[in-house]
Short mmCIF file of C-alpha atoms and ligand atoms in Angstrom, two decimals:
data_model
loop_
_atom_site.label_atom_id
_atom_site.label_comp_id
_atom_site.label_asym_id
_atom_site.label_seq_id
_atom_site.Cartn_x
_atom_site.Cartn_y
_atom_site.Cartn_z
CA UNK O 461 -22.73 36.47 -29.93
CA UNK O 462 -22.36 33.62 -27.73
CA UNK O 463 -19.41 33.47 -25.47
CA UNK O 464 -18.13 29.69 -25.91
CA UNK O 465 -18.93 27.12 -23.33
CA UNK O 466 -16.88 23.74 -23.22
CA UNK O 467 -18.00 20.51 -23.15
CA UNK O 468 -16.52 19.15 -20.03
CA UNK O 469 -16.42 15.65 -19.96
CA UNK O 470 -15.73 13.82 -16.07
CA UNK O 471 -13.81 10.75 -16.77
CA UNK O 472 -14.51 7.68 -13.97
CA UNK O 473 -12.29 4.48 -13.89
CA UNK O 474 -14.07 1.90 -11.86
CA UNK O 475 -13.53 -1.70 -11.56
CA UNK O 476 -16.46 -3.85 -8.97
CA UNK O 477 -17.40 -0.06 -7.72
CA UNK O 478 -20.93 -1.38 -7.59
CA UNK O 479 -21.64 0.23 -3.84
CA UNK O 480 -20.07 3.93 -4.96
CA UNK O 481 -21.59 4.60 -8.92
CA UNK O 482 -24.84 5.51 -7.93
CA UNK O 483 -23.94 8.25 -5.15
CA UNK O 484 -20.91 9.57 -7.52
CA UNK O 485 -23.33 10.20 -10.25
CA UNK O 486 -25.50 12.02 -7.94
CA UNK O 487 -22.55 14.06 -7.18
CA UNK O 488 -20.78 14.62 -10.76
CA UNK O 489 -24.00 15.48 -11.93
CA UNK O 490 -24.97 18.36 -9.44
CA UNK O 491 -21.42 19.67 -9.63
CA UNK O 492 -21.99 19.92 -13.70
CA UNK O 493 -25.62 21.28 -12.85
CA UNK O 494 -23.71 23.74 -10.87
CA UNK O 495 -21.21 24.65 -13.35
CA UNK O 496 -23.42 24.64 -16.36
CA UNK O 497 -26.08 27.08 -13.95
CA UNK O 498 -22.85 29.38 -13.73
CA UNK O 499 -22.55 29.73 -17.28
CA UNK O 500 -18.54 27.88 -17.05
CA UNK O 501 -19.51 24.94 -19.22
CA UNK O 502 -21.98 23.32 -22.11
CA UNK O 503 -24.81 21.45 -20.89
CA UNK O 504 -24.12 18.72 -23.53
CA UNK O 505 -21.41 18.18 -20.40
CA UNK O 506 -20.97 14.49 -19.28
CA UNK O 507 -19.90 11.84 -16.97
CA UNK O 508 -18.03 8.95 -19.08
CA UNK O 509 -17.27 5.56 -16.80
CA UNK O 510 -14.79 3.07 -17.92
CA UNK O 511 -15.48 -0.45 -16.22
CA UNK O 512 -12.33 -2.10 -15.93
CA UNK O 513 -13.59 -5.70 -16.41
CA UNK O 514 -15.33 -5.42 -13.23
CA UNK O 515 -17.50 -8.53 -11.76
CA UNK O 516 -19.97 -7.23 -9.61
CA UNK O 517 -22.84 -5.34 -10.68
CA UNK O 518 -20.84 -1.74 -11.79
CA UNK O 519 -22.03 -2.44 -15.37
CA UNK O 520 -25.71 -2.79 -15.28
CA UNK O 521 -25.95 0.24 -12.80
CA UNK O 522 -23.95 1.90 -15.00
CA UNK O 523 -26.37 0.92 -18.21
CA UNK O 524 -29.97 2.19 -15.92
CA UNK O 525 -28.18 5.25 -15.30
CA UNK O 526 -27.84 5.69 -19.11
CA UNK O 527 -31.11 4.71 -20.28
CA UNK O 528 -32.26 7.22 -17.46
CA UNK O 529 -30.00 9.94 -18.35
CA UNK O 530 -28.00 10.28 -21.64
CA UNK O 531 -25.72 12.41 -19.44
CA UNK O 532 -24.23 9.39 -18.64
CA UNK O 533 -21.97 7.29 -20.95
CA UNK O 534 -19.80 4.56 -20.44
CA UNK O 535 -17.65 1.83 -21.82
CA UNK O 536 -16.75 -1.71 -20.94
CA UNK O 537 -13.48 -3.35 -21.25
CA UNK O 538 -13.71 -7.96 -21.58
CA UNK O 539 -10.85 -8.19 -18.73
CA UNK O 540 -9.32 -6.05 -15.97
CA UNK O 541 -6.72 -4.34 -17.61
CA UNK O 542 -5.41 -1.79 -14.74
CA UNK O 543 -6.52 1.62 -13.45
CA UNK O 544 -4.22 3.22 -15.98
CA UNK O 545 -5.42 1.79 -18.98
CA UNK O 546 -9.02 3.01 -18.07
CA UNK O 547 -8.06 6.30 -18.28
CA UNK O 548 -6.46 5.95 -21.04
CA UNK O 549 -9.40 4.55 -22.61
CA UNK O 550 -11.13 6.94 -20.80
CA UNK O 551 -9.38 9.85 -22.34
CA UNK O 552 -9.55 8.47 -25.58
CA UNK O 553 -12.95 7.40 -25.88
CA UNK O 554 -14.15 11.10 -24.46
CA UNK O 555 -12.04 12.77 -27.52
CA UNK O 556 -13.75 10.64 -29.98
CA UNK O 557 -17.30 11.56 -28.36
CA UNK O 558 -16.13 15.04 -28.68
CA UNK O 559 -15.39 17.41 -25.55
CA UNK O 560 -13.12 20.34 -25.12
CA UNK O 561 -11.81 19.31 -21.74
CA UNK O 562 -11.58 16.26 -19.47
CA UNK O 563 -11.26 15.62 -15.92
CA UNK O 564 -10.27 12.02 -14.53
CA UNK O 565 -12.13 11.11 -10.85
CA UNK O 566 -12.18 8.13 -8.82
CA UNK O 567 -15.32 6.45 -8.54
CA UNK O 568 -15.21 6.55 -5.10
CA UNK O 569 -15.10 10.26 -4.92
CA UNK O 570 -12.54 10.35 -2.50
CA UNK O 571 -11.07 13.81 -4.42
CA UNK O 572 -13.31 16.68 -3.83
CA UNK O 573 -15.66 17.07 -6.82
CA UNK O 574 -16.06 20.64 -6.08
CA UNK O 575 -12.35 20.87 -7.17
CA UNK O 576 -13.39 20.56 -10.84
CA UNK O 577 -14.60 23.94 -10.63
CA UNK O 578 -11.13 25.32 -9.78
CA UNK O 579 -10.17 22.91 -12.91
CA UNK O 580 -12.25 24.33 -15.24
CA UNK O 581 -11.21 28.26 -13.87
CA UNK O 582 -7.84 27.40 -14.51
CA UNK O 583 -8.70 25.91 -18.16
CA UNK O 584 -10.72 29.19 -19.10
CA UNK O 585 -7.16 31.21 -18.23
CA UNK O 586 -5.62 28.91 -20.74
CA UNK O 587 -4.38 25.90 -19.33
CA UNK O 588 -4.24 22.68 -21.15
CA UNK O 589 -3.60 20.64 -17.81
CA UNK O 590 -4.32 21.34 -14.51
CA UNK O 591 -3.16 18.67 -12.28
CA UNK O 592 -4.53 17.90 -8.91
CA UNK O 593 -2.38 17.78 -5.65
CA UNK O 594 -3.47 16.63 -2.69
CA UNK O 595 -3.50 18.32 0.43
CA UNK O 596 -2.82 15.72 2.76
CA UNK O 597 -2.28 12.01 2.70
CA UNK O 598 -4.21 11.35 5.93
CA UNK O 599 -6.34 8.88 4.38
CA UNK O 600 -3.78 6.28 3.14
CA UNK O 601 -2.24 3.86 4.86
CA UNK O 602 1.61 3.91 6.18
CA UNK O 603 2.45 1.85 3.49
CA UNK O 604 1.23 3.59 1.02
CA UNK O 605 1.86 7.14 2.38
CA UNK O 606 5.75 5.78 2.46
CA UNK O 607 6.24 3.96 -0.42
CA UNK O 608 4.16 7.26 -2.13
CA UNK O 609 7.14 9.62 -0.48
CA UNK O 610 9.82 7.43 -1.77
CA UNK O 611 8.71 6.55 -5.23
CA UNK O 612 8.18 10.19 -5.93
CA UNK O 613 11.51 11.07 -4.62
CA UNK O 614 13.25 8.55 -6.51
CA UNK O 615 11.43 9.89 -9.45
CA UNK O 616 12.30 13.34 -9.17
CA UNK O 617 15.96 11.84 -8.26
CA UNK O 618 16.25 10.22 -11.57
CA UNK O 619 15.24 13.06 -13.63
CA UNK O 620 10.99 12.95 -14.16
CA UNK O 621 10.34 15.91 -12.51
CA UNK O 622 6.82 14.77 -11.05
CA UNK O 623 5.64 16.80 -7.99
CA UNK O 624 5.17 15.47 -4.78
CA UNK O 625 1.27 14.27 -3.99
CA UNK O 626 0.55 13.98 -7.51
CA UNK O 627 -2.53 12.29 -8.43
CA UNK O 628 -4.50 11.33 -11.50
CA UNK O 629 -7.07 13.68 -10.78
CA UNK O 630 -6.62 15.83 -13.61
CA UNK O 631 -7.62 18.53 -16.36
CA UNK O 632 -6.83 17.94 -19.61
CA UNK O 633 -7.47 20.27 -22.51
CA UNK O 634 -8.96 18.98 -26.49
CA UNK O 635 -5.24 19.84 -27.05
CA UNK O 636 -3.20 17.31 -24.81
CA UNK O 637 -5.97 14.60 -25.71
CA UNK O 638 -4.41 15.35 -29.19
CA UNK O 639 -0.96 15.39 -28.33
CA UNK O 640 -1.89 12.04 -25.51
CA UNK O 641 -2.38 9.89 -29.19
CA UNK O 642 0.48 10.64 -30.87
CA UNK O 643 2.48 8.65 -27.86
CA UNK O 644 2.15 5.31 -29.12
CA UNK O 645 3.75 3.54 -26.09
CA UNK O 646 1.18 0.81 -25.00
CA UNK O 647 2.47 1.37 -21.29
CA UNK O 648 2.21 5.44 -21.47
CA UNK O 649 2.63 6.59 -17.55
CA UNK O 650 0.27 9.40 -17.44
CA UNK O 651 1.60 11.13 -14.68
CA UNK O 652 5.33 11.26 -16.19
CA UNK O 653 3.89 11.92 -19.21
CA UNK O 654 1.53 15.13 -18.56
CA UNK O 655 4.43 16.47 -16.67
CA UNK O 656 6.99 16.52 -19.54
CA UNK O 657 4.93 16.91 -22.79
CA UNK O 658 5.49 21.04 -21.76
CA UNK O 659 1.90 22.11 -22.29
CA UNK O 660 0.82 24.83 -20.10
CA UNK O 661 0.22 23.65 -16.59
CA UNK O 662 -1.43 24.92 -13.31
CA UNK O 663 -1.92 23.24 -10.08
CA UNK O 664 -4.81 23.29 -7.65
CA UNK O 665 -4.95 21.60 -4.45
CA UNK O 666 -7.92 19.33 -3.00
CA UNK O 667 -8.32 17.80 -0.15
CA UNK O 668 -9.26 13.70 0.29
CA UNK O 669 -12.03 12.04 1.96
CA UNK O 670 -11.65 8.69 3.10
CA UNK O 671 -13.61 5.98 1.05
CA UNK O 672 -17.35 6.27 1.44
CA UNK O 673 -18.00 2.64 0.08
CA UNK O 674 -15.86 -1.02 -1.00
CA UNK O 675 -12.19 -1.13 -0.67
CA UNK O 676 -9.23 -0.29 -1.92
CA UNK O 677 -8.65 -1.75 -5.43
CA UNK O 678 -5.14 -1.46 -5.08
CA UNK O 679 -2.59 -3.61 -3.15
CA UNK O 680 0.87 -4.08 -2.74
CA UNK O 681 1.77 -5.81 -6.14
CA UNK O 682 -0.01 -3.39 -8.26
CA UNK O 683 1.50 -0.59 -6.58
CA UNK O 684 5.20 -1.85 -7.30
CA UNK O 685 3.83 -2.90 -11.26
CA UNK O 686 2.62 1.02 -11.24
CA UNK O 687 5.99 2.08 -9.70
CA UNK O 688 8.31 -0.14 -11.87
CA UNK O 689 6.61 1.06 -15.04
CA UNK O 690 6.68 4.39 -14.43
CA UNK O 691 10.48 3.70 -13.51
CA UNK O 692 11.17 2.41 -16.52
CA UNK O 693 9.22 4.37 -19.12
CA UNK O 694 10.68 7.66 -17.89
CA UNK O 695 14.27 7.45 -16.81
CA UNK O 696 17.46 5.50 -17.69
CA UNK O 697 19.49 6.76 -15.23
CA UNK O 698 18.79 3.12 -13.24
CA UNK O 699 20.97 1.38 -16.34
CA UNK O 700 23.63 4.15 -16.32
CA UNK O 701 23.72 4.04 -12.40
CA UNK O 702 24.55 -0.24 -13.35
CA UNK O 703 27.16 0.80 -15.52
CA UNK O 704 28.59 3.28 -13.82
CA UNK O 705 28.48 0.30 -10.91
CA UNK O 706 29.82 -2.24 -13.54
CA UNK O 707 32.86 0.05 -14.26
CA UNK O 708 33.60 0.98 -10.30
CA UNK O 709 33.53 -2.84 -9.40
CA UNK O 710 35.97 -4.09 -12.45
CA UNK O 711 38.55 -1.35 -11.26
CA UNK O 712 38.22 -2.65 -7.80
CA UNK O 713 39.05 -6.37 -8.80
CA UNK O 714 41.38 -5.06 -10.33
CA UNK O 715 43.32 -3.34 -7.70
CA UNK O 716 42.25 -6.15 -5.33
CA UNK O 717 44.02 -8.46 -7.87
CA UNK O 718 47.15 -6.58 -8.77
CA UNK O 719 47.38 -6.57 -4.65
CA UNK O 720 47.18 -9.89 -4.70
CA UNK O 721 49.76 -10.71 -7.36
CA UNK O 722 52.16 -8.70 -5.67
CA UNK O 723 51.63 -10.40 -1.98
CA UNK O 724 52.00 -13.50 -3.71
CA UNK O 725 55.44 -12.84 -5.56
CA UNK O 726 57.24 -10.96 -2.28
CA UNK O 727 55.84 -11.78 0.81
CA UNK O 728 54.15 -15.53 -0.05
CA UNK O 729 52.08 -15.63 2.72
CA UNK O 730 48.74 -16.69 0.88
CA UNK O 731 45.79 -18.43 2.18
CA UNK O 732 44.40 -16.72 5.31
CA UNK O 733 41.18 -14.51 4.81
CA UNK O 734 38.68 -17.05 4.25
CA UNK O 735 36.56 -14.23 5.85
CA UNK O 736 37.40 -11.51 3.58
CA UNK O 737 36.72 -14.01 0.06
CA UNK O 738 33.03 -14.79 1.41
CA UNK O 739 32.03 -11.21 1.94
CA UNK O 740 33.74 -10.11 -1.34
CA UNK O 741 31.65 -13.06 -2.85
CA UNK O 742 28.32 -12.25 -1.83
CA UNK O 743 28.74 -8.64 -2.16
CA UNK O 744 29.63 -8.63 -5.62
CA UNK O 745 27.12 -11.52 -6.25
CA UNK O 746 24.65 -9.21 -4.92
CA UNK O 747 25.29 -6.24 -6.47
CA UNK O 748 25.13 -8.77 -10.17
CA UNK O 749 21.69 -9.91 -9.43
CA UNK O 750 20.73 -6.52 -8.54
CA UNK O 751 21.83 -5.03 -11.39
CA UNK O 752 20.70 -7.79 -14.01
CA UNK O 753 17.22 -7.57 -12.32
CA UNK O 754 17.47 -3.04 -12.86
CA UNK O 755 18.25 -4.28 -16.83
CA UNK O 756 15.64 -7.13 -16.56
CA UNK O 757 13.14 -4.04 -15.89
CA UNK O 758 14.21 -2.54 -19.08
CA UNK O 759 14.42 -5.48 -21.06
CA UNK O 760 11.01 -6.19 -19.77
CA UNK O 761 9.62 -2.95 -20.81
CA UNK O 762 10.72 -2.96 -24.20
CA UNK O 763 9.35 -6.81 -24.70
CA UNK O 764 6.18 -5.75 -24.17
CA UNK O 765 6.21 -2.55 -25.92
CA UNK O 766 7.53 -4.73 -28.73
CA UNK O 767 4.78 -6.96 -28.84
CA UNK O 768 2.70 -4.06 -29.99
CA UNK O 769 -0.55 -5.95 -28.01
CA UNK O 770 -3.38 -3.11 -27.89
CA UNK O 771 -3.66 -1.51 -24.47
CA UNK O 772 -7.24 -3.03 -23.81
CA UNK O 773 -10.03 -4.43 -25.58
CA UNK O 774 -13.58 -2.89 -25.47
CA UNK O 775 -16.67 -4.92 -25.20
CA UNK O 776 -19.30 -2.29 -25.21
CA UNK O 777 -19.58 1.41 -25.44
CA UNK O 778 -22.58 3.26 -24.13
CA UNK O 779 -22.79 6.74 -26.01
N1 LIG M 814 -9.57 1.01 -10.64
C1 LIG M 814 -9.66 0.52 -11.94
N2 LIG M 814 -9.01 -0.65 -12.24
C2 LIG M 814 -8.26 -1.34 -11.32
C3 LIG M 814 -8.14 -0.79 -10.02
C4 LIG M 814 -8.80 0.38 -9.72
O1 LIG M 814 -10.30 1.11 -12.79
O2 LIG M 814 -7.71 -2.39 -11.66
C5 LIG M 814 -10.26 2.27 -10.31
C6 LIG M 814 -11.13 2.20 -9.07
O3 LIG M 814 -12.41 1.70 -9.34
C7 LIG M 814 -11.18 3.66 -8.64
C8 LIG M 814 -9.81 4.16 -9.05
O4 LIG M 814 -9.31 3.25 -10.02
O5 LIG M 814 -12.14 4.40 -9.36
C9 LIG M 814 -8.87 4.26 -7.88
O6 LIG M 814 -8.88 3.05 -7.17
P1 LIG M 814 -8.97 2.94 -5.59
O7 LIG M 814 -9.94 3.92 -5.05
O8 LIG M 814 -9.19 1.52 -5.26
O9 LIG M 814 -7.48 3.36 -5.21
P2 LIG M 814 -7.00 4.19 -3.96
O10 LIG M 814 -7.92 5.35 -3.78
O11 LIG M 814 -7.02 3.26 -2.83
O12 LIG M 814 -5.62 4.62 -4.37
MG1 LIG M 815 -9.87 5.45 -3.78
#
């Protein structure tokens, strides 16, 4: 009998990647040569690219290299709709296809593709995700490298347990795809989510090359937006952290009142401490703004999740 192969399938985001698609395909597709010569996957195998509204050419080199090669598949969004929601789409349109296993990449390769064939070792011993950590953050900037640090810090802080030098360079099993649609949240954060949905997980580490081609699709805006939602759609300590704030401030006026009340009916000596009411002022002004703007988040989050509005919107699929 035949032992069972999967049908990997590689997973590319890529919005106006127009100088990288042709050298990644090169690459994906020796690295599935490779894997499919060592008898590890199917050779009905494929690369699946999800344009992200992009402007520049990515499409139509996208569309050559399927009428060259049906290895090749891809899909188009109308609009930009985010990194996240291509692999989302990504994921789903790969389990509709039909695959046993998926691995997200970057179009610009800067993950080692060789990784995937640690991936796919781990997903033969049973794993149903096998996330990728890097090795080293040499390539980012100091922005980035910080704010990375600290978001994933303050995650672990509030509770989502996400480890350190995460990426979305991924495994994922037939199985999690399955389990992946039965979250209906429109703003799912996939790195959260893979962490706590308690399917069997491995790690294996790769290391980063620096861009080979275009820029950096990300800046700082879209890194906050990423940060904020994946704030907000995995903990709630930030609103009990306001509360808990709320509760600590009303007992201080209070005490600060009673103090005054009693200054006022035996020693009489009022005014004075002009000083002291300003900084009282702003502080707790402050802190209010800060804290509406932590249940703004929220209340933010759960207006759009509301609205029900579908994640994105296809405008052609290559199969
Ligand atoms: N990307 C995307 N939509 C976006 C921004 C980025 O699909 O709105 C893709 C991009 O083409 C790339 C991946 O997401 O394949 C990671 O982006 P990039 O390399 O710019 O991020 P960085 O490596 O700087 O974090
Ligand atoms: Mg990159």
């Amino acid at each position: 009998m035949d032992e069972f192969k999967p049908v990997l399938a590689i997973v590319v985001p890529c919005f106006n990647e127009e100088l990288c698609i042709k050298s990644t395909v090169d690459k994906l597709i020796g690295v599935l040569s490779s894997l499919v010569h060592k008898n590890k996957i199917s050779e009905s195998s494929y690369i699946y690219f999800v344009d992200d509204g992009s402007t520049d050419a990515s499409w139509d080199i996208i569309s050559d290299l399927n009428k060259a090669n049906c290895q090749v598949k891809g899909l188009k969004f109308i609009r930009n709709f985010g990194n996240q929601k291509a692999l989302i789409a990504g994921y789903e349109g790969v389990r509709n296809l039909g695959c046993d296993c998926a691995v997200s990449i970057d179009a610009d390769l800067q993950q080692d593709e060789w990784a995937i064939e640690k991936f796919v070792d781990k997903y033969i011993e049973g794993y149903d995700i096998v996330s990728g950590i890097r090795n080293s953050r040499k390539t980012d900037t100091l922005f980035k490298k910080t704010s990375a640090i600290l978001f994933y810090k303050l995650m672990n802080m509030l509770g989502a347990k996400i480890p350190m030098n995460h990426s979305d360079y991924r495994l994922i099993s037939k199985r999690a795809l399955d389990v992946m649609e039965e979250y209906p949240e429109k703003y799912l954060f996939l790195r959260g989510f893979f962490n706590e949905v308690g399917l069997k997980t491995a790690y294996v580490n790769f290391d980063v090359k620096p861009r080979a081609a275009g820029e950096s699709k990300f800046n700082f805006i879209s890194l906050m937006g990423l940060a904020l939602n994946g704030i907000t759609s995995f903990s709630i300590v930030p609103l009990r952290i306001v509360s808990i704030l709320g509760f600590l401030m009303a007992l201080f006026s209070f005490v600060v009142g009673f103090e005054t009340i009693l200054e006022k009916i035996f020693f009489n000596n009022t005014p004075n401490g002009w000083a002291t009411t300003i900084l009282l002022l702003c502080f707790f002004g402050g802190i209010q703004i800060c804290c509406l703007g932590v249940i703004g988040e929220y209340v933010g989050q759960v207006y759009r999740e509301v609205k029900g509005r579908p994640r994105y919107i296809k405008e052609t699929e290559l199969r």
